[in-house]
Short mmCIF file of C-alpha atoms and ligand atoms in Angstrom, two decimals:
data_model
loop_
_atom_site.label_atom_id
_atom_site.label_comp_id
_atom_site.label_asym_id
_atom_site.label_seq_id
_atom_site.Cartn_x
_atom_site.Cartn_y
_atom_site.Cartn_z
CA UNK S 8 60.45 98.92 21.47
CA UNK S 9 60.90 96.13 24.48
CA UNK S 10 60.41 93.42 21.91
CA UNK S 11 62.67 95.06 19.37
CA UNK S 12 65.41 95.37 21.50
CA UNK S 13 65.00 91.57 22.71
CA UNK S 14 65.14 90.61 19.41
CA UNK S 15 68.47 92.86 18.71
CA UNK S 16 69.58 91.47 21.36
CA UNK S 17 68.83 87.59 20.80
CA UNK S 18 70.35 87.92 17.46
CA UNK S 19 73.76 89.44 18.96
CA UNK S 20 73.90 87.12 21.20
CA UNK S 21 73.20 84.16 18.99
CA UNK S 22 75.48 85.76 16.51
CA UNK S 23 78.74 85.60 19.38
CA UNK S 24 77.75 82.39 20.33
CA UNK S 25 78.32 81.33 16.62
CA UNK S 26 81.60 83.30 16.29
CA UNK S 27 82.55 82.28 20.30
CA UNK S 28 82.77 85.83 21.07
CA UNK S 29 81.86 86.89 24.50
CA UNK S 30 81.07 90.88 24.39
CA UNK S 31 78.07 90.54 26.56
CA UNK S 32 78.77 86.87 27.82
CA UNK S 33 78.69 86.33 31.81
CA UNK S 34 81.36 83.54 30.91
CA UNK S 35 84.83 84.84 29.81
CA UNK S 36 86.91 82.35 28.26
CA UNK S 37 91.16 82.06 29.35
CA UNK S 38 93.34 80.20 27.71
CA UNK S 39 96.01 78.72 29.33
CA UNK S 40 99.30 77.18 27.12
CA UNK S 41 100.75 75.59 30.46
CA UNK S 42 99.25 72.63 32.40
CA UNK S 43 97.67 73.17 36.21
CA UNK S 44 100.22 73.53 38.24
CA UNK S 45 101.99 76.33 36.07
CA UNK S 46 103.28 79.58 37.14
CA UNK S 47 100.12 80.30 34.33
CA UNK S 48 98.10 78.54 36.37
CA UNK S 49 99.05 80.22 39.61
CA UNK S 50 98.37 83.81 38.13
CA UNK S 51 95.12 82.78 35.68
CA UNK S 52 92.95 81.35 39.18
CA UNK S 53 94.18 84.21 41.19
CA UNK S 54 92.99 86.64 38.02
CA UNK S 55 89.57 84.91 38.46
CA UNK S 56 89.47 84.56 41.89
CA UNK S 57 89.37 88.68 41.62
CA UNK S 58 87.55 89.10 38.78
CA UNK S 59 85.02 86.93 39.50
CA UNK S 60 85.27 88.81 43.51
CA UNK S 61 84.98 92.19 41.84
CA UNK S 62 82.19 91.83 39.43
CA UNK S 63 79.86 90.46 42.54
CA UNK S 64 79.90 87.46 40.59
CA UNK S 65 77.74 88.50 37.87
CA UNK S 66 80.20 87.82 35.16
CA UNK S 67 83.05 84.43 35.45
CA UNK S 68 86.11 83.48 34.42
CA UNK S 69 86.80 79.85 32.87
CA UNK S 70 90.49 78.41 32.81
CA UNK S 71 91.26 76.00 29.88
CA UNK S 72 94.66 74.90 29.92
CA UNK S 73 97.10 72.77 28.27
CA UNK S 74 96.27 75.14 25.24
CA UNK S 75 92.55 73.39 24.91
CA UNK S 76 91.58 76.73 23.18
CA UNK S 77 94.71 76.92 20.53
CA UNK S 78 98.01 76.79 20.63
CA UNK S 79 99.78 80.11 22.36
CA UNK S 80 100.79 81.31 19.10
CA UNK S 81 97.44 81.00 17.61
CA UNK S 82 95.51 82.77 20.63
CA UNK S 83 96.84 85.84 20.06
CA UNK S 84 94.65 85.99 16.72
CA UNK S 85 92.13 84.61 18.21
CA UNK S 86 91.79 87.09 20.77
CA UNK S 87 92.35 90.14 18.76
CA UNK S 88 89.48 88.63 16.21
CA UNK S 89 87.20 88.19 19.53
CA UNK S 90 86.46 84.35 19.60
CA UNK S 91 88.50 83.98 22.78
CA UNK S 92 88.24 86.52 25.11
CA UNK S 93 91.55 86.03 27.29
CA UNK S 94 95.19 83.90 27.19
CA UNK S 95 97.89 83.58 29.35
CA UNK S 96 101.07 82.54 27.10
CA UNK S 97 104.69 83.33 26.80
CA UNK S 98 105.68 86.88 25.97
CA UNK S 99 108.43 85.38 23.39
CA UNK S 100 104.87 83.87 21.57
CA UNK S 101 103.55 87.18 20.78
CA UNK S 102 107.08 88.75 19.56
CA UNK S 103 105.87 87.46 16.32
CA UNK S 104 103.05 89.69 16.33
CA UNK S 105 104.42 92.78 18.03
CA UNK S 106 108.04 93.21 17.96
CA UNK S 107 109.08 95.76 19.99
CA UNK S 108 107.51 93.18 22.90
CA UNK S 109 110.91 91.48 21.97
CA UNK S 110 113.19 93.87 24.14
CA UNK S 111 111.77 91.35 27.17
CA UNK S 112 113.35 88.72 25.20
CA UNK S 113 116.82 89.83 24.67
CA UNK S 114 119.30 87.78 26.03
CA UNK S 115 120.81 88.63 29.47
CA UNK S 116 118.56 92.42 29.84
CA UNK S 117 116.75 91.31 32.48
CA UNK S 118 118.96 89.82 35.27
CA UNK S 119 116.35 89.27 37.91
CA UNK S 120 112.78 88.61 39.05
CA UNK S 121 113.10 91.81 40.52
CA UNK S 122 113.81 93.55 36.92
CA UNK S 123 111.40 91.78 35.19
CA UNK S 124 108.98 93.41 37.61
CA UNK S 125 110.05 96.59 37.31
CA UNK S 126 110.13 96.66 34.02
CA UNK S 127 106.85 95.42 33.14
CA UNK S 128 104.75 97.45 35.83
CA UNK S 129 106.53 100.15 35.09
CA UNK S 130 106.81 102.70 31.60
CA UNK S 131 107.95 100.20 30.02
CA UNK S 132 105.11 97.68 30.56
CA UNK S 133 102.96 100.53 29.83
CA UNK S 134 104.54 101.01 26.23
CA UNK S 135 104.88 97.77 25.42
CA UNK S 136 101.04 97.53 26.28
CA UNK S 137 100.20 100.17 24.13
CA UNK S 138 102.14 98.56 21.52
CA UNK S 139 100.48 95.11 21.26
CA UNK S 140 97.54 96.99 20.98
CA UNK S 141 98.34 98.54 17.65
CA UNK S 142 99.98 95.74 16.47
CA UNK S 143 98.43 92.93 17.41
CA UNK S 144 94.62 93.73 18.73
CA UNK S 145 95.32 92.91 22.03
CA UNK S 146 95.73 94.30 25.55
CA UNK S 147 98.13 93.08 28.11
CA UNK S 148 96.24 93.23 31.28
CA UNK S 149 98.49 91.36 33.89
CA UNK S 150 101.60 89.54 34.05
CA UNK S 151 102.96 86.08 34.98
CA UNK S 152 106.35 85.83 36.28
CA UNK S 153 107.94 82.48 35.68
CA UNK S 154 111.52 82.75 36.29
CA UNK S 155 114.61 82.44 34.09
CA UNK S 156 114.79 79.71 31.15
CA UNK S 157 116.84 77.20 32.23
CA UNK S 158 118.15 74.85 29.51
CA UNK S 159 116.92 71.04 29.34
CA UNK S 160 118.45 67.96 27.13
CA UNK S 161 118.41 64.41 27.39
CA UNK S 162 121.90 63.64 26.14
CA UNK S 163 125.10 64.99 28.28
CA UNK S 164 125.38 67.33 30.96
CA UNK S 165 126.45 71.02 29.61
CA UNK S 166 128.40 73.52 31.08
CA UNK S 167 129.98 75.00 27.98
CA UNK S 168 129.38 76.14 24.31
CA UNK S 169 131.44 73.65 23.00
CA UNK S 170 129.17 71.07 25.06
CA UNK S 171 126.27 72.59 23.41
CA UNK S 172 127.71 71.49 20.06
CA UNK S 173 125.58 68.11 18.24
CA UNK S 174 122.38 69.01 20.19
CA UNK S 175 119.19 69.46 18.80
CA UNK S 176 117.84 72.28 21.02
CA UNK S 177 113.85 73.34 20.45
CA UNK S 178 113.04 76.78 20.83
CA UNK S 179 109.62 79.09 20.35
CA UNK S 180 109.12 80.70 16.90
CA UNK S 181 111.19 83.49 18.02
CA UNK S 182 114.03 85.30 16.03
CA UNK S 183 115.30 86.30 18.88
CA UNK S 184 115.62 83.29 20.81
CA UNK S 185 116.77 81.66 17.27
CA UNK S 186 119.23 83.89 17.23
CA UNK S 187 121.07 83.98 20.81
CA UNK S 188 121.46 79.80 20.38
CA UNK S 189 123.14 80.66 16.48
CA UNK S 190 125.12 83.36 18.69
CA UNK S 191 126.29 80.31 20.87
CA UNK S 192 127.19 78.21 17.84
CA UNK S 193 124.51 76.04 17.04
CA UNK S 194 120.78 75.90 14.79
CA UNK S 195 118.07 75.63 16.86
CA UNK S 196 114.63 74.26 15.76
CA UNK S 197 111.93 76.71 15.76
CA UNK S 198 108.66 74.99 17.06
CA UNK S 199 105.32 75.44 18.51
CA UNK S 200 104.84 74.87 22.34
CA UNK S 201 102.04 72.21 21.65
CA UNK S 202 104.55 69.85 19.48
CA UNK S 203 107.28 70.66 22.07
CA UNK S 204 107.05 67.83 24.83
CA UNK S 205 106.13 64.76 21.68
CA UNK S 206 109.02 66.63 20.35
CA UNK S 207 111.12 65.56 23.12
CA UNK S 208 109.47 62.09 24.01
CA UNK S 209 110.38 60.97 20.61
CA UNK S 210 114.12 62.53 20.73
CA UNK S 211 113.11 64.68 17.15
CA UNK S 212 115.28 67.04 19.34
CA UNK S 213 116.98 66.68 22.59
CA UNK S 214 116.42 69.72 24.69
CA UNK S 215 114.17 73.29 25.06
CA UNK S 216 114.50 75.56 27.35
CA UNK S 217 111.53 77.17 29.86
CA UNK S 218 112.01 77.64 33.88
CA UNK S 219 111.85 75.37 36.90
CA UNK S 220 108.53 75.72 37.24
CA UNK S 221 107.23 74.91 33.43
CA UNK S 222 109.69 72.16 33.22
CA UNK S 223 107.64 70.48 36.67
CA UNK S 224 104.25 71.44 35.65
CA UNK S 225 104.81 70.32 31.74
CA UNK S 226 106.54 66.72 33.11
CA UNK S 227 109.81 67.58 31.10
CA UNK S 228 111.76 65.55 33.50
CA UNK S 229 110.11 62.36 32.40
CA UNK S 230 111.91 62.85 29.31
CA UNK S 231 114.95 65.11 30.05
CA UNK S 232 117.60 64.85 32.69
CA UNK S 233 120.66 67.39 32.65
CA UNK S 234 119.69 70.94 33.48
CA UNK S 235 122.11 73.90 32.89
CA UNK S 236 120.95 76.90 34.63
CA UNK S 237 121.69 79.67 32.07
CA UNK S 238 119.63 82.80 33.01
CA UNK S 239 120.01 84.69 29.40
CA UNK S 240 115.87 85.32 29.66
CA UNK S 241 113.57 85.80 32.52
CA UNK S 242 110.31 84.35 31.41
CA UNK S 243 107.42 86.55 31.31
CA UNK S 244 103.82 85.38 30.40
CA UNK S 245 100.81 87.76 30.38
CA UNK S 246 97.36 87.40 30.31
CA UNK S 247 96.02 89.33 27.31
CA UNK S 248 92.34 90.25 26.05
CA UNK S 249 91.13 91.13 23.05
CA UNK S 250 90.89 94.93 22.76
CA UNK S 251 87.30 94.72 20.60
CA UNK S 252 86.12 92.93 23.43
CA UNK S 253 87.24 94.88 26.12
CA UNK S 254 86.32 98.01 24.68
CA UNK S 255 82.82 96.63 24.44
CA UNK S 256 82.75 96.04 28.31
CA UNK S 257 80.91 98.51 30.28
CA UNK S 258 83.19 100.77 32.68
CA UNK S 259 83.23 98.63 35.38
CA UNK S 260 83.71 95.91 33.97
CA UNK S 261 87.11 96.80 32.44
CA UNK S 262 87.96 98.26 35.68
CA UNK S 263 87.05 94.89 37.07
CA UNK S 264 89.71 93.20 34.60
CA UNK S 265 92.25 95.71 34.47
CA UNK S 266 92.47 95.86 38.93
CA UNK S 267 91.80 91.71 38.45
CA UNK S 268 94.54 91.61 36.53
CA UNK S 269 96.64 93.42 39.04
CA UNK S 270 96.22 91.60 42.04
CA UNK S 271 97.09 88.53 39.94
CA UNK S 272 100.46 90.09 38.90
CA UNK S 273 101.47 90.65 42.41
CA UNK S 274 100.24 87.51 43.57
CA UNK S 275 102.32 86.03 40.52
CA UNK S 276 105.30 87.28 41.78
CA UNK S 277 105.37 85.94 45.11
CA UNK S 278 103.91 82.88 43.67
CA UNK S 279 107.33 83.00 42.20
CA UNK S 280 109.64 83.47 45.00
CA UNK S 281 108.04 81.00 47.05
CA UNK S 282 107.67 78.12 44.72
CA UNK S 283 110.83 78.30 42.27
CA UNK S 284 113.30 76.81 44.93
CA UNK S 285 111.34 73.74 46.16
CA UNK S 286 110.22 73.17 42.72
CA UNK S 287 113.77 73.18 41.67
CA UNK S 288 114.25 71.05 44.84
CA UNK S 289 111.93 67.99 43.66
CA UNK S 290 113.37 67.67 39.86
CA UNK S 291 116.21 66.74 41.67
CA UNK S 292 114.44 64.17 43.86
CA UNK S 293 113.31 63.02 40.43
CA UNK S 294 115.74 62.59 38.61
CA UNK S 295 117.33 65.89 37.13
CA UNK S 296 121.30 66.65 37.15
CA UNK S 297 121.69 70.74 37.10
CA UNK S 298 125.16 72.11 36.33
CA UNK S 299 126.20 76.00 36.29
CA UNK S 300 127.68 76.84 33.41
CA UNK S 301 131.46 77.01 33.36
CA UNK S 302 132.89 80.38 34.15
CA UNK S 303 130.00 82.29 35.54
CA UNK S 304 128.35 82.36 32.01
CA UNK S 305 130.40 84.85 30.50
CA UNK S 306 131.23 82.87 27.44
CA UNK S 307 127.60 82.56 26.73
CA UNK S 308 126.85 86.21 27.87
CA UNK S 309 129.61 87.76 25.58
CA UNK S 310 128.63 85.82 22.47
CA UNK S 311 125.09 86.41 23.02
CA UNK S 312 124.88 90.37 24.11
CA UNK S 313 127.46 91.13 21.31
CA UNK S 314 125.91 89.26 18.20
CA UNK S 315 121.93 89.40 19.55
CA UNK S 316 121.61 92.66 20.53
CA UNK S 317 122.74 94.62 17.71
CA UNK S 318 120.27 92.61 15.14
CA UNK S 319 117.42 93.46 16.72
CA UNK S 320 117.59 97.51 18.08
CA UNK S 321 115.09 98.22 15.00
CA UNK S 322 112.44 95.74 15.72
CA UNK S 323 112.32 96.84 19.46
CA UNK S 324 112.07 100.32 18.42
CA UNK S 325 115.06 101.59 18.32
CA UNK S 326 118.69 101.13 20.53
CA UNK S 327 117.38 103.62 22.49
CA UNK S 328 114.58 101.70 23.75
CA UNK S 329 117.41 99.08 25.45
CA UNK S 330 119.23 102.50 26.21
CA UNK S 331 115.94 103.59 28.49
CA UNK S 332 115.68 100.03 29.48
CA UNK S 333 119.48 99.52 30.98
CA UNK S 334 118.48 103.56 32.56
CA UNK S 335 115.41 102.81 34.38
CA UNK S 336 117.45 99.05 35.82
CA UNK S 337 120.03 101.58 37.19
CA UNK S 338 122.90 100.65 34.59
C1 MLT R 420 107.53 78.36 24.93
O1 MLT R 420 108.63 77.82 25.16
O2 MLT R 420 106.99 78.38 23.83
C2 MLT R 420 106.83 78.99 26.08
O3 MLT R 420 107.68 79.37 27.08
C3 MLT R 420 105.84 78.03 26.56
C4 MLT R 420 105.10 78.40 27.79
O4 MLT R 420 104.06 78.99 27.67
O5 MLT R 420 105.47 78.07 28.90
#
């Protein structure tokens, strides 16, 4: 019976290791799309920090960043297929897979850090949670907060839609995203994250846009200098795992990841309001103009509530998803 269930045992685990999988692994693999540094970063070491903490250290977490594992887009498969067991990417990079996540993405919703926060640890992060696991295989299990996309170009300094006109502007394979910059007047190129910074280097475009703290930690400001600080979506990035895998864990070990994953949500958020300011701060020292866009951003608010919104109450479940949204955010 003992050597039976060795054996059953050996061939599982040779059988993961072929695949990658981890069910019964003491190493847990994270992906990371984001350099060291990140805001990913930040909220990935504090996740194993308290994993590793709660599990006595019987089971560990291993970062891989700079998308070693996959691109962001790609880990989302690869977690729901279990041959990665975590990643830690860009909510807008797993729209694709389960839309209704996209009501985080619509322009101007979420006006604050504060917002994001409680939207995501409230219902709503709880829905949207259930959601990806339906859709997509895959369970959001903490959340990065990154702070609002500002955008980045080489060219000219921009302060207006009209300034926005001639530039090639990058942006994640995300309708919704797509669709705000057509809202401002202009095609965007859809592209993956990986291709993004070459992308830039090489001038195939001349701007993206991702927060203070990605543009630092990804070394945009080596190859992009005027900054406009629009604020039409507050960059959210959670750590996911792959629901096979997690519902192969023993009790306390998903207790262990789901509390993990927790702390490193709270920690993310201070994370946040400490760093985003000096960050800001030193692409400045460094090189990078920032201008406000003209007129308190109304232009570019108008335009993008009034064309965006409307196109995309069905994939987010319905208008009255953004109607509970605006209600719990006091609107
Ligand atoms: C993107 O622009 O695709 C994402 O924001 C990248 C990231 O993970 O920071």
């Amino acid at each position: 019976m003992i050597i039976k269930k060795t054996i059953t045992h050996t061939l599982l685990a040779a059988s993961l290791a072929m695949t990658g999988a981890s069910a019964f692994a003491t190493n847990f693999k994270v992906a990371i799309g984001d350099a060291e540094g990140s805001a990913q970063w930040a909220m990935a070491t504090k996740f194993k920090e308290a994993f590793e903490a709660k599990t006595g250290g019987k089971h560990k977490a291993d970062l891989f960043p700079n998308e070693q594992l996959g691109g962001e887009e790609t880990t989302v498969n690869s977690a729901s297929m279990g041959t990665l067991d975590f990643s830690v990417l860009a909510v807008n990079n797993i729209t694709p897979f389960s839309p209704t996540v996209g009501i985080l993405t619509l322009p101007y919703v979420i006006q604050s850090a504060a917002e994001a926060k409680t939207l995501v640890t409230g219902e709503v992060g709880k829905e949207l949670t259930e959601n990806t696991i339906r859709d997509a295989g895959v369970r959001i299990v903490g959340w990065t907060f990154t702070g609002f996309r500002v955008l980045t170009n080489s060219k000219k300094p921009v302060k207006t839609l009209a300034d926005l006109k001639g530039l090639k502007i990058r942006v994640p394979k995300n309708e919704i995203m797509i669709a705000s910059y057509q809202a401002w007047g202009i095609n965007p190129t859809p592209m993956a994250w990986g291709e993004t910074f070459t992308a830039l280097q090489q001038r195939v475009v001349d701007g993206q846009d991702n927060p203070y703290i990605t543009v630092s930690s990804m070394k945009f400001n080596e190859v992009q200098k005027y900054v406009t600080n629009i604020r039409y979506v507050f960059s959210l990035e959670p750590i996911i795992v792959g629901e096979a895998m997690f519902k192969k864990q023993p009790a306390d070990v998903q207790k262990a990841i789901l509390d993990a994953g927790k702390e490193a949500t709270a920690y993310s958020y201070d994370y946040l309001l400490k760093t985003e300011d000096r960050i800001r701060k030193e692409l400045v020292a460094k090189g990078m103009e920032i201008s406000d866009p003209a007129d308190g951003e109304k232009e570019w608010i108008a335009k993008a509530t009034t064309a965006v919104w409307p196109k995309f109450y069905k994939s987010i479940g319905g208008k009255e998803k953004l109607d509970r949204v605006a209600k719990v955010l006091g609107r």
